[in-house]
Short mmCIF file of C-alpha atoms in Angstrom, two decimals:
data_model
loop_
_atom_site.label_atom_id
_atom_site.label_comp_id
_atom_site.label_asym_id
_atom_site.label_seq_id
_atom_site.Cartn_x
_atom_site.Cartn_y
_atom_site.Cartn_z
CA ILE V 1 4.08 -16.79 13.01
CA PRO V 2 1.84 -19.34 11.31
CA GLY V 3 2.79 -20.20 7.85
CA ASN V 4 -0.91 -19.22 6.56
CA ILE V 5 -1.37 -16.04 8.85
CA SER V 6 1.93 -15.04 7.60
CA THR V 7 0.75 -15.28 3.87
CA LEU V 8 -2.35 -14.01 4.81
CA VAL V 9 -1.09 -10.87 6.32
CA GLY V 10 1.69 -10.72 3.31
CA VAL V 11 -1.09 -10.76 0.79
CA GLY V 12 -3.42 -8.91 2.74
CA SER V 13 -0.75 -5.61 3.13
CA SER V 14 0.77 -6.06 -0.47
CA ILE V 15 -2.32 -6.29 -2.54
CA CYS V 16 -6.07 -4.87 -1.20
CA GLY V 17 -6.25 -6.19 2.41
CA GLY V 18 -9.59 -8.28 2.97
CA SER V 19 -10.42 -9.02 -0.57
CA ALA V 20 -6.97 -10.54 -1.17
CA ILE V 21 -7.11 -12.24 2.01
CA ALA V 22 -10.79 -13.75 1.12
CA ALA V 23 -9.13 -14.76 -2.34
CA THR V 24 -5.98 -16.38 -0.88
CA ALA V 25 -7.55 -18.21 2.33
CA PRO V 26 -9.20 -21.12 0.30
CA VAL V 27 -6.29 -21.39 -1.87
CA ILE V 28 -3.77 -22.20 0.71
CA ASP V 29 -6.51 -23.73 2.99
CA ALA V 30 -6.80 -21.58 5.99
CA ASP V 31 -9.01 -21.64 8.78
CA GLU V 32 -11.87 -19.32 10.32
CA GLU V 33 -8.84 -18.31 13.02
CA GLU V 34 -6.41 -17.91 10.45
CA VAL V 35 -8.36 -16.01 8.23
CA ALA V 36 -9.92 -13.23 11.25
CA GLN V 37 -6.51 -13.14 12.89
CA ALA V 38 -5.06 -11.71 9.65
CA ILE V 39 -8.57 -9.28 8.80
CA SER V 40 -7.77 -8.15 12.14
CA VAL V 41 -4.48 -6.79 11.53
CA ILE V 42 -4.83 -5.33 8.12
CA PHE V 43 -8.13 -3.44 9.46
CA LEU V 44 -6.25 -2.33 12.30
CA PHE V 45 -3.44 -0.57 9.99
CA ASN V 46 -6.23 0.38 7.57
CA ILE V 47 -7.69 2.21 10.37
CA LEU V 48 -4.57 3.96 11.34
CA ALA V 49 -3.55 4.82 7.75
CA ALA V 50 -7.33 6.57 6.73
CA LEU V 51 -6.36 8.81 10.03
CA ILE V 52 -2.79 9.56 9.96
CA PHE V 53 -2.01 9.42 6.22
CA PRO V 54 -3.68 12.84 5.39
CA ALA V 55 -1.73 14.72 7.58
CA LEU V 56 1.45 12.83 7.38
CA GLY V 57 1.14 13.92 3.66
CA ALA V 58 1.10 17.30 4.50
CA ALA V 59 3.56 17.34 6.99
CA ILE V 60 6.02 15.54 4.12
CA GLY V 61 5.19 18.38 1.57
CA PHE V 62 2.84 16.63 -0.52
CA SER V 63 1.28 19.26 -3.39
CA THR V 64 -2.22 20.79 -2.44
CA THR V 65 -2.71 22.17 -5.73
CA SER V 66 -2.61 18.66 -7.39
CA GLY V 67 -4.19 15.33 -6.09
CA GLU V 68 -1.34 13.01 -8.53
CA ALA V 69 1.45 12.70 -5.70
CA PHE V 70 -0.81 12.14 -2.69
CA GLY V 71 -3.37 9.78 -4.49
CA ILE V 72 -0.44 7.84 -6.00
CA PHE V 73 0.57 7.31 -2.41
CA ALA V 74 -2.20 6.49 -1.15
CA GLY V 75 -2.95 4.34 -3.82
CA THR V 76 0.38 2.08 -3.27
CA ALA V 77 0.89 2.84 0.83
CA VAL V 78 -2.58 1.94 2.12
CA ASN V 79 -4.03 -1.64 2.27
CA ASP V 80 -7.56 -1.87 1.66
CA THR V 81 -9.63 0.02 -0.86
CA SER V 82 -12.27 1.31 1.26
CA SER V 83 -9.27 3.15 3.40
CA VAL V 84 -7.84 3.97 0.15
CA THR V 85 -10.81 5.86 -0.46
CA ALA V 86 -11.09 7.45 2.91
CA ALA V 87 -7.70 8.88 2.92
CA ALA V 88 -7.78 10.34 -0.67
CA SER V 89 -11.14 11.62 0.02
CA THR V 90 -9.94 13.73 3.36
CA TRP V 91 -7.29 14.96 0.78
CA ASP V 92 -9.71 16.11 -1.77
CA SER V 93 -11.99 17.53 0.54
CA ILE V 94 -9.27 19.66 2.73
CA TYR V 95 -7.61 20.59 -0.07
CA HIS V 96 -10.91 21.34 -2.41
CA LEU V 97 -9.67 19.25 -5.10
CA GLY V 98 -12.85 17.61 -6.34
CA THR V 99 -11.95 13.82 -7.06
CA GLN V 100 -8.33 14.60 -8.29
CA THR V 101 -6.86 12.52 -5.48
CA LEU V 102 -9.58 9.79 -5.32
CA ASP V 103 -9.58 8.89 -9.37
CA LYS V 104 -5.75 8.55 -8.95
CA ALA V 105 -5.58 6.73 -6.02
CA VAL V 106 -8.66 4.39 -6.69
CA THR V 107 -6.73 3.59 -10.37
CA VAL V 108 -3.19 2.75 -8.44
CA LYS V 109 -5.39 0.54 -5.82
CA LEU V 110 -7.32 -1.45 -8.46
CA THR V 111 -4.17 -1.69 -10.35
CA ARG V 112 -2.86 -3.29 -7.39
CA THR V 113 -5.98 -5.29 -7.23
CA LEU V 114 -4.64 -6.90 -10.30
CA ALA V 115 -2.22 -9.28 -8.46
CA ILE V 116 -4.56 -11.19 -6.69
CA ILE V 117 -4.29 -13.53 -9.94
CA PRO V 118 -0.78 -14.34 -10.29
CA ILE V 119 -0.39 -14.68 -6.27
CA THR V 120 -3.18 -17.10 -5.89
CA LEU V 121 -2.42 -19.29 -8.79
CA VAL V 122 1.57 -19.61 -7.79
CA LEU V 123 -0.15 -20.34 -4.30
CA ALA V 124 -2.13 -22.87 -5.80
CA VAL V 125 1.05 -24.51 -7.76
CA ARG V 126 2.76 -24.58 -4.36
CA ARG V 127 0.55 -25.89 -2.51
CA ALA V 128 -0.03 -28.65 -4.97
CA ARG V 129 3.57 -29.66 -4.86
CA LYS V 130 3.98 -29.42 -1.16
CA ALA V 131 1.05 -32.02 -0.95
CA GLU V 132 2.63 -34.06 -3.79
CA SER V 133 5.88 -34.17 -1.54
CA GLU V 134 4.08 -34.79 2.08
CA ASN V 135 1.38 -37.25 0.59
CA GLY V 136 3.89 -39.30 -2.49
CA GLY V 137 1.06 -39.58 -4.84
CA LYS V 138 0.62 -37.13 -7.60
CA ILE V 139 -2.20 -34.19 -7.29
CA SER V 140 -3.83 -32.64 -10.26
CA LEU V 141 -3.12 -28.75 -10.32
CA ARG V 142 -6.98 -28.81 -11.12
CA GLN V 143 -7.98 -29.77 -7.29
CA VAL V 144 -6.45 -26.59 -5.93
CA PHE V 145 -6.90 -24.27 -8.97
CA PRO V 146 -8.46 -21.30 -7.74
CA PHE V 147 -11.65 -21.21 -10.30
CA PHE V 148 -13.19 -17.86 -8.71
CA ILE V 149 -10.07 -16.40 -10.85
CA LEU V 150 -11.47 -17.35 -13.91
CA PHE V 151 -14.86 -15.16 -12.97
CA PHE V 152 -12.93 -12.49 -11.84
CA ILE V 153 -11.38 -12.15 -14.94
CA GLY V 154 -14.46 -12.74 -17.02
CA ALA V 155 -16.48 -10.28 -14.78
CA SER V 156 -13.50 -7.17 -15.30
CA VAL V 157 -13.84 -7.96 -19.35
CA ILE V 158 -17.29 -8.09 -19.24
CA THR V 159 -17.65 -4.86 -17.48
CA THR V 160 -14.71 -3.33 -19.53
CA VAL V 161 -15.97 -4.07 -22.99
CA ALA V 162 -19.63 -2.92 -22.21
CA VAL V 163 -18.27 0.28 -20.71
CA ALA V 164 -16.38 0.71 -23.80
CA ALA V 165 -19.43 0.15 -25.84
CA GLY V 166 -21.62 2.96 -24.20
CA VAL V 167 -23.33 0.90 -21.82
CA PRO V 168 -23.30 3.07 -18.44
CA ALA V 169 -21.38 2.24 -15.80
CA GLU V 170 -24.60 2.79 -13.18
CA VAL V 171 -25.69 -0.72 -14.98
CA PHE V 172 -23.40 -2.45 -12.69
CA LEU V 173 -23.88 -0.53 -9.70
CA PRO V 174 -26.78 -3.52 -8.24
CA MET V 175 -23.84 -5.91 -8.67
CA LYS V 176 -21.26 -4.27 -6.97
CA ASP V 177 -23.94 -3.79 -4.19
CA LEU V 178 -24.69 -7.34 -4.04
CA SER V 179 -20.82 -8.26 -3.99
CA LYS V 180 -20.63 -5.74 -0.94
CA PHE V 181 -23.36 -7.92 0.52
CA PHE V 182 -21.80 -11.20 0.27
CA ILE V 183 -18.11 -9.75 1.29
CA VAL V 184 -20.11 -8.51 4.50
CA MET V 185 -21.80 -11.27 5.55
CA ALA V 186 -18.75 -13.88 4.91
CA MET V 187 -16.77 -11.41 7.26
CA GLY V 188 -19.49 -11.64 9.61
CA ALA V 189 -19.66 -15.24 9.21
CA ILE V 190 -15.90 -15.59 10.51
CA GLY V 191 -16.46 -13.35 13.10
CA LEU V 192 -19.19 -15.60 14.84
CA GLN V 193 -16.47 -18.42 14.70
CA THR V 194 -13.76 -16.39 16.01
CA ASP V 195 -12.64 -16.97 19.57
CA VAL V 196 -11.72 -13.25 20.41
CA VAL V 197 -9.62 -13.92 23.43
CA LYS V 198 -7.75 -16.57 21.79
CA LEU V 199 -7.04 -13.99 19.12
CA ILE V 200 -5.73 -11.33 21.45
CA LYS V 201 -3.30 -13.45 22.89
CA SER V 202 -1.82 -15.05 20.06
CA GLY V 203 -1.92 -11.81 18.03
CA ALA V 204 1.14 -9.67 18.89
CA LYS V 205 3.46 -11.23 16.32
CA PRO V 206 1.17 -11.04 13.62
CA ILE V 207 0.50 -7.52 14.62
CA LEU V 208 4.23 -6.73 14.58
CA MET V 209 4.59 -8.07 11.18
CA GLY V 210 1.75 -6.08 9.83
CA LEU V 211 3.49 -3.25 11.27
CA SER V 212 6.59 -4.06 9.56
CA CYS V 213 4.90 -4.55 6.07
CA TRP V 214 3.13 -1.31 6.40
CA ILE V 215 6.24 0.68 6.79
CA GLY V 216 8.17 -1.19 4.44
CA ILE V 217 5.52 -0.30 1.85
CA THR V 218 4.92 3.49 3.04
CA LEU V 219 8.71 3.75 2.42
CA VAL V 220 9.07 2.20 -0.73
CA SER V 221 6.12 4.23 -2.12
CA LEU V 222 7.45 7.28 -0.91
CA GLY V 223 10.86 6.40 -2.51
CA LEU V 224 9.71 5.66 -5.86
CA GLN V 225 7.85 8.77 -6.22
CA HIS V 226 10.88 10.82 -5.24
CA VAL V 227 13.23 8.27 -7.48
CA MET V 228 10.40 9.02 -10.51
CA ASN V 229 10.47 12.76 -10.19
CA MET V 230 7.23 12.95 -8.69
CA SER V 231 8.65 14.67 -6.00
CA PHE V 232 7.09 16.53 -3.26
CA SER V 233 8.20 19.98 -1.57
CA PHE V 234 9.76 18.00 1.43
CA PHE V 235 12.23 16.53 -0.36
CA ASP V 236 12.57 19.05 -2.84
CA SER V 237 13.34 21.49 0.08
CA CYS V 238 15.50 19.27 1.35
CA VAL V 239 17.78 19.32 -1.57
CA ARG V 240 17.54 23.00 -1.91
CA GLN V 241 18.52 23.79 1.28
CA GLY V 242 21.73 21.06 1.32
CA LYS V 243 22.65 22.79 -2.01
CA GLY V 244 22.27 26.02 -0.07
CA GLY V 245 24.32 24.86 2.87
CA ILE V 246 26.78 23.90 0.96
CA MET V 247 27.13 27.34 -0.65
CA GLN V 248 27.02 29.39 2.48
CA LYS V 249 29.99 27.11 3.63
CA GLU V 250 31.90 27.71 0.48
CA THR V 251 31.44 31.45 0.88
CA GLN V 252 32.41 31.66 4.11
CA LYS V 253 35.68 29.56 3.42
CA GLN V 254 36.28 32.39 0.79
CA ARG V 255 35.66 35.42 2.90
CA ARG V 256 38.34 33.81 5.67
CA LYS V 257 40.63 33.08 3.22
CA GLU V 258 40.53 37.07 2.13
CA THR V 259 40.50 38.13 5.55
CA GLU V 260 43.79 36.07 6.64
CA LYS V 261 45.23 37.51 3.45
CA GLU V 262 44.54 41.03 4.51
CA ARG V 263 45.91 40.81 7.75
CA SER V 264 49.21 39.07 6.29
CA ARG V 265 49.72 42.13 4.12
CA ASN V 266 49.05 44.79 7.41
CA GLU V 267 51.50 42.54 9.43
CA LYS V 268 54.22 43.32 6.96
CA ILE V 269 53.44 46.87 6.41
#
Protein backbone atom coordinates (compact mmCIF):
# COMPACT_ATOMS: atom_id res chain seq x y z
CA ILE A 1 0.00 0.00 0.00
CA PRO A 2 1.47 3.44 -0.91
CA GLY A 3 2.65 5.39 2.13
CA ASN A 4 0.30 8.32 1.62
CA ILE A 5 -2.77 6.11 1.30
CA SER A 6 -1.89 4.08 4.40
CA THR A 7 -1.33 7.30 6.36
CA LEU A 8 -4.66 8.77 5.21
CA VAL A 9 -6.59 5.58 5.97
CA GLY A 10 -4.88 5.42 9.36
CA VAL A 11 -5.74 8.98 10.41
CA GLY A 12 -9.23 8.66 8.93
CA SER A 13 -9.90 5.52 10.96
CA SER A 14 -8.37 6.70 14.21
CA ILE A 15 -9.42 10.37 14.32
CA CYS A 16 -12.48 11.61 12.45
CA GLY A 17 -12.83 10.18 8.97
CA GLY A 18 -13.01 12.58 6.03
CA SER A 19 -12.12 15.67 8.08
CA ALA A 20 -8.87 14.09 9.28
CA ILE A 21 -8.02 12.98 5.74
CA ALA A 22 -8.71 16.48 4.38
CA ALA A 23 -6.51 18.00 7.11
CA THR A 24 -3.66 15.52 6.65
CA ALA A 25 -3.55 15.39 2.84
CA PRO A 26 -1.79 18.75 2.27
CA VAL A 27 0.67 18.03 5.08
CA ILE A 28 1.93 14.83 3.43
CA ASP A 29 1.45 16.22 -0.10
CA ALA A 30 -1.09 13.56 -1.13
CA ASP A 31 -2.64 13.83 -4.59
CA GLU A 32 -6.36 13.73 -5.48
CA GLU A 33 -6.47 10.01 -6.28
CA GLU A 34 -4.85 9.08 -2.96
CA VAL A 35 -7.28 11.29 -1.06
CA ALA A 36 -10.25 9.89 -3.00
CA GLN A 37 -9.19 6.31 -2.36
CA ALA A 38 -8.73 6.89 1.37
CA ILE A 39 -12.06 8.71 1.68
CA SER A 40 -13.84 5.91 -0.22
CA VAL A 41 -12.45 3.31 2.18
CA ILE A 42 -13.40 5.32 5.26
CA PHE A 43 -16.90 6.13 4.01
CA LEU A 44 -17.53 2.44 3.23
CA PHE A 45 -16.98 1.48 6.86
CA ASN A 46 -18.80 4.60 8.07
CA ILE A 47 -21.95 3.39 6.32
CA LEU A 48 -21.52 -0.15 7.66
CA ALA A 49 -21.00 1.15 11.20
CA ALA A 50 -24.09 3.35 11.10
CA LEU A 51 -26.17 0.36 9.94
CA ILE A 52 -24.61 -2.44 11.99
CA PHE A 53 -23.53 -0.93 15.32
CA PRO A 54 -27.01 -0.37 16.84
CA ALA A 55 -27.84 -4.04 16.20
CA LEU A 56 -24.39 -5.07 17.44
CA GLY A 57 -24.87 -3.03 20.62
CA ALA A 58 -28.18 -4.77 21.29
CA ALA A 59 -26.64 -8.20 20.62
CA ILE A 60 -23.71 -7.50 22.94
CA GLY A 61 -26.06 -6.24 25.63
CA PHE A 62 -25.40 -2.54 26.09
CA SER A 63 -27.68 -0.88 28.63
CA THR A 64 -30.94 0.26 27.04
CA THR A 65 -31.90 2.47 30.00
CA SER A 66 -28.87 4.75 29.65
CA GLY A 67 -27.08 6.04 26.58
CA GLU A 68 -23.64 6.24 28.19
CA ALA A 69 -22.21 2.83 27.25
CA PHE A 70 -23.33 2.81 23.61
CA GLY A 71 -22.52 6.53 23.27
CA ILE A 72 -18.91 5.93 24.32
CA PHE A 73 -18.74 2.90 22.03
CA ALA A 74 -20.05 4.83 19.04
CA GLY A 75 -17.82 7.83 19.75
CA THR A 76 -14.68 5.71 19.91
CA ALA A 77 -15.37 2.96 17.35
CA VAL A 78 -17.04 4.83 14.46
CA ASN A 79 -14.78 6.74 12.07
CA ASP A 80 -16.68 9.84 10.99
CA THR A 81 -18.69 12.33 13.06
CA SER A 82 -21.72 12.06 10.77
CA SER A 83 -21.84 8.27 11.20
CA VAL A 84 -21.34 8.62 14.96
CA THR A 85 -24.36 10.92 15.01
CA ALA A 86 -26.41 8.47 12.90
CA ALA A 87 -25.59 5.44 15.07
CA ALA A 88 -26.15 7.29 18.37
CA SER A 89 -29.41 8.87 17.18
CA THR A 90 -30.67 5.45 16.08
CA TRP A 91 -29.96 4.04 19.55
CA ASP A 92 -31.75 6.97 21.18
CA SER A 93 -34.80 6.59 18.96
CA ILE A 94 -35.03 2.81 19.43
CA TYR A 95 -34.90 2.95 23.24
CA HIS A 96 -36.51 6.38 23.73
CA LEU A 97 -33.50 7.96 25.47
CA GLY A 98 -33.95 11.50 24.18
CA THR A 99 -30.43 12.69 23.32
CA GLN A 100 -28.48 10.83 26.02
CA THR A 101 -26.55 8.62 23.62
CA LEU A 102 -26.03 11.37 21.05
CA ASP A 103 -24.65 13.83 23.63
CA LYS A 104 -22.16 11.30 24.98
CA ALA A 105 -21.12 10.06 21.54
CA VAL A 106 -20.53 13.56 20.12
CA THR A 107 -18.51 14.60 23.19
CA VAL A 108 -16.25 11.56 22.84
CA LYS A 109 -15.94 12.05 19.08
CA LEU A 110 -15.00 15.73 19.35
CA THR A 111 -12.35 14.77 21.90
CA ARG A 112 -10.93 12.36 19.32
CA THR A 113 -11.02 15.14 16.73
CA LEU A 114 -8.51 17.14 18.78
CA ALA A 115 -5.92 14.51 17.85
CA ILE A 116 -5.73 16.22 14.43
CA ILE A 117 -3.45 18.84 16.00
CA PRO A 118 -0.57 16.63 17.26
CA ILE A 119 -0.86 14.18 14.35
CA THR A 120 -0.51 16.84 11.65
CA LEU A 121 2.35 18.52 13.52
CA VAL A 122 4.25 15.22 13.80
CA LEU A 123 3.64 14.47 10.12
CA ALA A 124 4.88 17.96 9.19
CA VAL A 125 8.12 17.45 11.13
CA ARG A 126 8.56 14.02 9.58
CA ARG A 127 8.04 15.40 6.08
CA ALA A 128 10.58 18.17 6.69
CA ARG A 129 13.22 15.71 7.88
CA LYS A 130 12.54 13.37 4.98
CA ALA A 131 12.89 16.24 2.50
CA GLU A 132 16.18 17.27 4.11
CA SER A 133 17.60 13.75 3.82
CA GLU A 134 16.50 13.42 0.17
CA ASN A 135 17.53 16.88 -1.05
CA GLY A 136 20.57 17.35 1.14
CA GLY A 137 19.56 20.90 2.06
CA LYS A 138 17.90 22.25 5.16
CA ILE A 139 14.16 22.81 4.94
CA SER A 140 12.46 25.15 7.36
CA LEU A 141 9.57 23.73 9.37
CA ARG A 142 7.66 26.84 8.36
CA GLN A 143 7.55 25.57 4.78
CA VAL A 144 5.58 22.47 5.74
CA PHE A 145 3.84 23.67 8.91
CA PRO A 146 0.04 23.18 8.67
CA PHE A 147 -1.06 26.74 9.43
CA PHE A 148 -4.73 25.77 9.24
CA ILE A 149 -4.17 24.20 12.68
CA LEU A 150 -3.80 27.71 14.10
CA PHE A 151 -7.17 28.66 12.62
CA PHE A 152 -8.66 25.43 14.03
CA ILE A 153 -7.37 26.25 17.53
CA GLY A 154 -8.42 29.89 17.20
CA ALA A 155 -11.96 29.00 16.15
CA SER A 156 -12.25 26.49 19.00
CA VAL A 157 -11.05 29.03 21.58
CA ILE A 158 -13.35 31.78 20.29
CA THR A 159 -16.40 29.49 20.29
CA THR A 160 -15.64 28.13 23.75
CA VAL A 161 -15.05 31.55 25.32
CA ALA A 162 -18.09 33.10 23.60
CA VAL A 163 -20.47 30.32 24.70
CA ALA A 164 -19.07 30.43 28.24
CA ALA A 165 -19.64 34.19 28.27
CA GLY A 166 -23.32 33.69 27.45
CA VAL A 167 -23.37 34.08 23.67
CA PRO A 168 -26.05 31.74 22.22
CA ALA A 169 -24.62 28.79 20.31
CA GLU A 170 -27.07 29.56 17.48
CA VAL A 171 -24.93 32.58 16.57
CA PHE A 172 -22.32 30.21 15.13
CA LEU A 173 -24.77 28.15 13.06
CA PRO A 174 -24.21 30.16 9.82
CA MET A 175 -20.46 29.56 10.10
CA LYS A 176 -21.05 25.84 10.67
CA ASP A 177 -23.30 25.66 7.62
CA LEU A 178 -20.68 27.49 5.58
CA SER A 179 -17.96 25.09 6.73
CA LYS A 180 -20.11 22.10 5.73
CA PHE A 181 -20.67 23.70 2.32
CA PHE A 182 -16.92 24.10 1.75
CA ILE A 183 -16.25 20.50 2.84
CA VAL A 184 -18.90 19.22 0.42
CA MET A 185 -17.42 21.35 -2.39
CA ALA A 186 -13.92 20.02 -1.65
CA MET A 187 -15.12 16.41 -1.66
CA GLY A 188 -17.01 17.04 -4.90
CA ALA A 189 -13.90 18.52 -6.52
CA ILE A 190 -11.88 15.46 -5.51
CA GLY A 191 -14.57 13.17 -6.92
CA LEU A 192 -14.60 14.97 -10.27
CA GLN A 193 -10.89 14.27 -10.67
CA THR A 194 -11.07 10.63 -9.63
CA ASP A 195 -10.76 7.70 -12.02
CA VAL A 196 -13.34 5.27 -10.59
CA VAL A 197 -12.13 2.27 -12.63
CA LYS A 198 -8.56 2.75 -11.44
CA LEU A 199 -9.81 3.25 -7.91
CA ILE A 200 -11.66 -0.09 -7.93
CA LYS A 201 -8.73 -1.98 -9.46
CA SER A 202 -6.25 -0.73 -6.88
CA GLY A 203 -8.62 -0.57 -3.93
CA ALA A 204 -8.45 -4.11 -2.46
CA LYS A 205 -5.46 -3.60 -0.17
CA PRO A 206 -6.58 -0.21 1.22
CA ILE A 207 -10.04 -1.69 1.90
CA LEU A 208 -8.42 -4.60 3.75
CA MET A 209 -6.34 -2.14 5.75
CA GLY A 210 -9.45 -0.09 6.55
CA LEU A 211 -11.25 -3.25 7.67
CA SER A 212 -8.34 -4.18 9.94
CA CYS A 213 -8.30 -0.71 11.49
CA TRP A 214 -12.08 -0.77 11.92
CA ILE A 215 -12.10 -4.17 13.66
CA GLY A 216 -9.08 -3.28 15.80
CA ILE A 217 -10.56 0.02 17.00
CA THR A 218 -13.91 -1.67 17.74
CA LEU A 219 -12.28 -4.41 19.84
CA VAL A 220 -10.11 -1.91 21.73
CA SER A 221 -13.17 0.24 22.46
CA LEU A 222 -15.13 -2.72 23.85
CA GLY A 223 -12.13 -3.96 25.83
CA LEU A 224 -11.42 -0.58 27.43
CA GLN A 225 -15.05 -0.13 28.43
CA HIS A 226 -14.95 -3.49 30.19
CA VAL A 227 -11.60 -2.79 31.89
CA MET A 228 -12.79 0.65 33.06
CA ASN A 229 -15.96 -0.90 34.54
CA MET A 230 -18.27 0.75 32.01
CA SER A 231 -19.65 -2.74 31.69
CA PHE A 232 -22.66 -4.07 29.90
CA SER A 233 -24.83 -7.09 30.34
CA PHE A 234 -23.03 -9.37 27.89
CA PHE A 235 -19.75 -9.43 29.82
CA ASP A 236 -21.57 -9.41 33.16
CA SER A 237 -23.72 -12.35 32.14
CA CYS A 238 -20.67 -14.23 30.90
CA VAL A 239 -18.94 -13.69 34.24
CA ARG A 240 -22.04 -14.74 36.16
CA GLN A 241 -22.48 -17.81 33.97
CA GLY A 242 -18.83 -18.69 34.45
CA LYS A 243 -19.05 -18.38 38.22
CA GLY A 244 -22.35 -20.27 38.23
CA GLY A 245 -20.85 -23.08 36.18
CA ILE A 246 -17.89 -23.40 38.55
CA MET A 247 -20.19 -23.53 41.60
CA GLN A 248 -22.38 -26.11 39.89
CA LYS A 249 -19.39 -28.34 39.13
CA GLU A 250 -18.17 -28.07 42.73
CA THR A 251 -21.62 -29.06 44.00
CA GLN A 252 -21.72 -32.06 41.66
CA LYS A 253 -18.28 -33.21 42.85
CA GLN A 254 -19.37 -32.92 46.46
CA ARG A 255 -22.50 -34.97 45.76
CA ARG A 256 -20.46 -37.68 44.01
CA LYS A 257 -18.14 -37.94 47.00
CA GLU A 258 -21.06 -38.26 49.40
CA THR A 259 -22.65 -40.93 47.16
CA GLU A 260 -19.40 -42.92 47.02
CA LYS A 261 -19.04 -42.76 50.81
CA GLU A 262 -22.62 -43.97 51.25
CA ARG A 263 -21.98 -46.90 48.88
CA SER A 264 -18.82 -47.93 50.71
CA ARG A 265 -20.68 -47.91 54.03
CA ASN A 266 -23.48 -50.07 52.62
CA GLU A 267 -20.94 -52.57 51.20
CA LYS A 268 -19.23 -52.90 54.60
CA ILE A 269 -22.58 -53.48 56.27
